[in-house]
Amino acid sequence: MHIQEELSQRHVLSLTVSNEAGILARIAGLFTARGYNIDSLTVADITPDHGVSRITIVTSGPPKVIDQIMAQLDRLVPVHKVTDLTESGPFVERELALVKVAGVGEDRIEALRLADVFRAKVVDTTIESFIFEITGTTDKVDNFVGLMRQIGLVEVGRTGVVGLIRGKDAI
Amino acid sequence: MAEKSGADILVECLLDLGVEVVFGYPGGAVLPIYDALFNHPTIKHVLVRHEQGATHMAEGYARSTGKPGVVLVTSGPGATNAVTGITDALMDSIPMVVITGQVPTQLIGTDAFQEADTVGITRHCTKHNYLVKDPAKLAGVIHEAFHIATTGRPGPVVIDIPKNVQIATAPYKRPEPVAHASYHPQTKADAAGIDAAVEMLAAAERPVFYTGGGVINSGPEASALLRELAAMTGAPVTSTLMGLGAYPATGPQWLGMLGMHGTYEANFAMNKADLIVCVGARFDDRVTGRLDAFSPGSRKVHIDIDRSSINKIIDVDVAIVADVGSALSDMVALWKARGHEAADLSAWWTQIDGWRAKKSLDYAENATEIMPQRAIADLYKACNATGKDIIITTEVGQHQMWAAQHFGFDAPNKWLTSGGLGTMGYGFPAAIGAQMGNPDSLVICVAGDASIQMNIQEMGTASQYRLPVKIFILNNEYMGMVRQWQELTYQSRYSNSYSDSLPDFVKLAEAYGWTGIRIDGPDDLESGIRAMIDTPGPVIVDCRVAKLSNCFPMIPSGAAHTEMLLDPSQVKGSMTDEAKALV
Ligand SMILES: Cc1ncc(C[n+]2csc(CCOP(=O)(O)OP(=O)(O)O)c2C)c(N)n1
Ligand SMILES: [Mg+2]
């Protein structure tokens, strides 16, 4: 007997939650307990009184599983609202990365040239290295990091995705 | 404003919330609360013998009274011992509030004596949980906890209270009714769903009501409405294990329980139906059998208060997110307003009568040994004859299924069993809890020889509080259900399923000041049951039954509703790896 796996699709979920102790453990634990995937998860409070946080989760799964994830998240007591950005119309998603690259001579110049193409900013520099700051979609960041790997990538820090629906309304 | 200690605030809140009974066990981290409860004039504390017992007692109390069950345990081992019952309550949607002591806030995280990460451990086996670090927040949290435990889909809520928070003081005033920022369960159905469901019911040729524990949770009115809607439509009714009693077993439209050990007629009706109206049930794997063969020709309506139950296992055509009672009342009202009449379902009933004629619950009687089914049937008869209010609890195993099959329930809240988690050790403490909440009822735990030993220490609790519970053990000297699966799957290699070294249950009864009765053979059965019922005080009955009986009908794991085994001759003794891998 062998174990079968189902085809899955990437979804960006946006949640507003009460900013209380243990909320992140509740959400992350739900994913592990029920066997759902987390590709990335970001969280920060978004109201002046620090009472509400937005959590953005990139997950993947077949449509039925995504529907279950939404329902399961919605059922948690401190969760205010769950939106599947991928399903709710056009939306903007961004991720920020800090990318440290080391090199001298031609490599340095090539790194700067590529950074320019990707509109990455230099936020730290030494004679032998740069740290670039890049924002964009996950794909764009992946591409940039991939190119830097060929030049002299030292390390990367990524925030994970945040997203909002386009237009004037809140979700 | 006068300040009160955290412990006093807790007790004050319990009073405000109408709590009458707390099931608990003391320890260092809850001493301040125990002191506040010392000789309390209205809140009765039931001292258990093991914290798991307290949780199942709270479940039994809750399920039989409709009120939340309350548990109080100490930190560390007290809290971890409670985890099984908390999980059981989560799986079966039982309203329960568990108060756990915790080490003082300044010691949290230091591996202090009897420290356990209670909120961490219980995070995923509660509906919600809290660690309260400020006595000023305690009252709000306690009221909110009861609100969450008892509304929406009910469930267990844990409140972890560090010892210094129990002693520190804060101003106390009774909190306002809970207006929660994010918790708003939908109880009223959208009109469109009700409309669609009513029209589908009116048009169906082969409808079935598939009901579950949600009808019980919704309260007795929901059961009354189910009966009304069933009568108006003429449709047959089946139920899950958890829903027994919502529609009367003596009712004309009753098909019996469905699922793995359900009746032939219930499972075939599900399979051949053109409309299934699922009311407060959740398409559990014990019910559906093989998913791709589950009721292939039907349209499906699902009423559930928990949206995550909808389309989780089976895709439905009409989803109604609502409290069952509220949705049923809307359906009854709309059915009447539309002037619908019951359709002519005679062809459907003829088909059902054909399945009924299989008499799938029949079994071969035995002159020398008590058949376990017979023991339950006789128990049912004897209970009926008392004219008393009867509450049956069960442990887990074959005896549980036989009780479900052969004892008839005509009212909700009279059948208490561990369905979702299938917890051996549930039934006896649940009986104690039910007896606490229903002092005048005849409460009987139908037990197995193995299960009863899981919480047998609670005999002391029943003695202490003079609770006249009865334990009726179907003693087959086996973990019968395990042995049955080994017979079906592993060519009768009975690995570790024999109940060796059983105690002498009659002597055990005597040791605890109970009455013990042994029923050895068919000739003693009736009189033994009579004696159990007539004996005041707690009684344990060791009813020796046929050792190798199996529970039929049975849908083996991974089989369809139409592939039921009806009797031992159909048992093959082995299974494919795919079937073996299923639960
Ligand atoms: C706590 C727990 N452990 C293990 C099981 C697995 N299990 C299910 S039924 C059963 C045997 C029960 O034996 P007994 O109480 O004698 O009942 P019988 O089936 O013989 O009627 C076991 C071990 C369980 N359900 N719960
Ligand atoms: Mg047994």
Coordinates of N, CA and C in Angstrom, one line a residue, chain A residues 1-2 18 20-23 25-30 32-34 64 67-68 70-72 74-80, chain B residues 90 123-124 126-130 144 148 153 180-183 306-315 577-579 581:
Chain A
M1 N 0.8 -1.2 0.0 CA 0.0 0.0 0.0 C 0.9 1.3 0.0
H2 N 0.5 2.3 -0.8 CA 1.2 3.5 -0.8 C 0.3 4.7 -0.5
S18 N -8.0 39.2 17.5 CA -7.7 39.9 18.7 C -6.2 39.7 19.0
E20 N -4.1 38.9 21.3 CA -4.0 38.4 22.7 C -2.9 37.3 22.8
A21 N -2.5 37.0 24.0 CA -1.4 36.0 24.2 C -1.9 34.6 23.6
G22 N -1.0 34.0 22.9 CA -1.2 32.7 22.4 C -1.9 32.6 21.1
I23 N -2.3 33.8 20.5 CA -3.1 33.7 19.3 C -2.3 33.1 18.2
A25 N 0.1 30.9 18.4 CA 0.2 29.4 18.7 C -1.1 28.7 18.3
R26 N -2.2 29.4 18.6 CA -3.5 28.9 18.2 C -3.6 28.6 16.7
I27 N -3.2 29.7 16.0 CA -3.4 29.6 14.5 C -2.4 28.6 13.9
A28 N -1.1 28.7 14.3 CA -0.1 27.8 13.8 C -0.4 26.4 14.2
G29 N -0.8 26.2 15.4 CA -1.2 24.9 15.9 C -2.3 24.3 15.2
L30 N -3.3 25.1 14.8 CA -4.4 24.6 14.0 C -3.9 24.0 12.7
T32 N -0.9 22.8 12.0 CA -0.2 21.5 12.2 C -1.2 20.4 12.6
A33 N -2.1 20.7 13.6 CA -3.0 19.7 14.1 C -3.8 19.1 13.0
R34 N -4.2 19.9 12.0 CA -5.1 19.4 11.0 C -4.4 19.1 9.7
K64 N -11.3 22.0 -1.5 CA -12.0 21.6 -0.3 C -11.2 21.8 1.0
D67 N -11.3 25.5 1.8 CA -12.6 25.9 2.4 C -12.6 25.5 3.9
Q68 N -12.1 24.3 4.2 CA -12.0 23.8 5.6 C -11.1 24.7 6.4
M70 N -10.5 27.8 6.0 CA -11.2 29.1 6.2 C -12.2 28.9 7.4
A71 N -13.0 27.8 7.3 CA -14.0 27.5 8.3 C -13.4 27.3 9.7
Q72 N -12.3 26.5 9.7 CA -11.6 26.2 10.9 C -11.1 27.5 11.6
D74 N -12.1 30.5 11.1 CA -13.2 31.4 11.5 C -13.8 30.9 12.8
R75 N -13.7 29.7 13.2 CA -14.3 29.1 14.3 C -13.5 29.5 15.6
L76 N -12.2 29.9 15.4 CA -11.4 30.2 16.6 C -12.0 31.5 17.3
V77 N -12.1 31.4 18.6 CA -12.8 32.5 19.3 C -12.2 33.9 19.0
P78 N -10.8 34.1 19.0 CA -10.3 35.4 18.8 C -10.2 35.9 17.4
V79 N -10.6 35.1 16.4 CA -10.6 35.4 15.0 C -11.8 36.3 14.7
H80 N -11.5 37.5 14.1 CA -12.6 38.4 13.8 C -13.1 38.1 12.4
Chain B
L90 N -14.9 18.1 23.8 CA -14.7 18.8 22.5 C -15.3 18.0 21.4
R123 N -4.8 23.8 24.4 CA -5.2 24.7 23.3 C -6.0 24.1 22.3
H124 N -5.6 22.9 21.9 CA -6.3 22.3 20.7 C -7.3 21.2 21.2
T126 N -9.6 22.3 23.5 CA -10.7 23.1 24.1 C -11.3 23.9 23.0
K127 N -12.5 24.4 23.3 CA -13.1 25.4 22.3 C -12.4 26.7 22.5
H128 N -12.0 27.0 23.7 CA -11.2 28.2 24.0 C -10.5 28.0 25.3
N129 N -9.4 28.7 25.6 CA -8.8 28.6 26.9 C -8.2 29.9 27.3
Y130 N -8.0 30.1 28.6 CA -7.5 31.4 29.1 C -6.4 31.1 30.2
E144 N -17.3 35.2 30.3 CA -17.1 34.9 28.9 C -16.9 33.4 28.6
I148 N -19.1 31.1 26.1 CA -18.5 30.4 25.0 C -18.8 28.9 25.1
R153 N -21.7 26.0 18.9 CA -21.5 24.6 19.1 C -20.8 24.5 20.5
H180 N -19.1 40.1 22.8 CA -17.7 39.7 22.4 C -17.3 40.3 21.1
A181 N -16.0 40.7 21.0 CA -15.5 41.4 19.8 C -15.6 40.5 18.6
S182 N -15.3 39.2 18.7 CA -15.2 38.3 17.5 C -16.0 37.1 17.6
Y183 N -16.6 36.7 18.7 CA -17.3 35.4 18.8 C -18.8 35.7 18.7
D306 N -22.1 24.7 13.2 CA -20.7 24.9 13.0 C -20.4 24.8 11.5
R307 N -20.1 26.0 10.9 CA -19.9 26.0 9.5 C -18.8 25.0 9.0
S308 N -17.8 24.8 9.9 CA -16.7 23.9 9.5 C -17.1 22.5 9.4
S309 N -18.3 22.1 9.9 CA -18.8 20.8 9.7 C -19.4 20.6 8.2
I310 N -19.7 21.7 7.6 CA -20.4 21.6 6.3 C -19.4 21.5 5.2
N311 N -19.6 20.5 4.4 CA -18.7 20.1 3.3 C -17.3 19.7 3.7
K312 N -17.2 19.3 5.0 CA -15.9 18.8 5.5 C -15.6 17.4 4.9
I313 N -16.7 16.6 5.0 CA -16.5 15.2 4.5 C -17.3 14.9 3.3
I314 N -18.5 15.4 3.3 CA -19.5 15.1 2.2 C -19.9 16.5 1.7
D315 N -19.9 16.6 0.4 CA -20.4 17.9 -0.2 C -21.9 17.9 -0.2
D577 N -4.8 -4.5 2.9 CA -4.1 -3.5 3.7 C -4.8 -2.2 3.7
E578 N -5.5 -1.8 2.6 CA -6.2 -0.5 2.5 C -7.3 -0.5 3.6
A579 N -8.0 -1.6 3.8 CA -9.0 -1.7 4.8 C -8.4 -1.7 6.2
A581 N -5.8 -0.3 7.1 CA -5.2 1.0 7.5 C -6.3 2.0 7.9

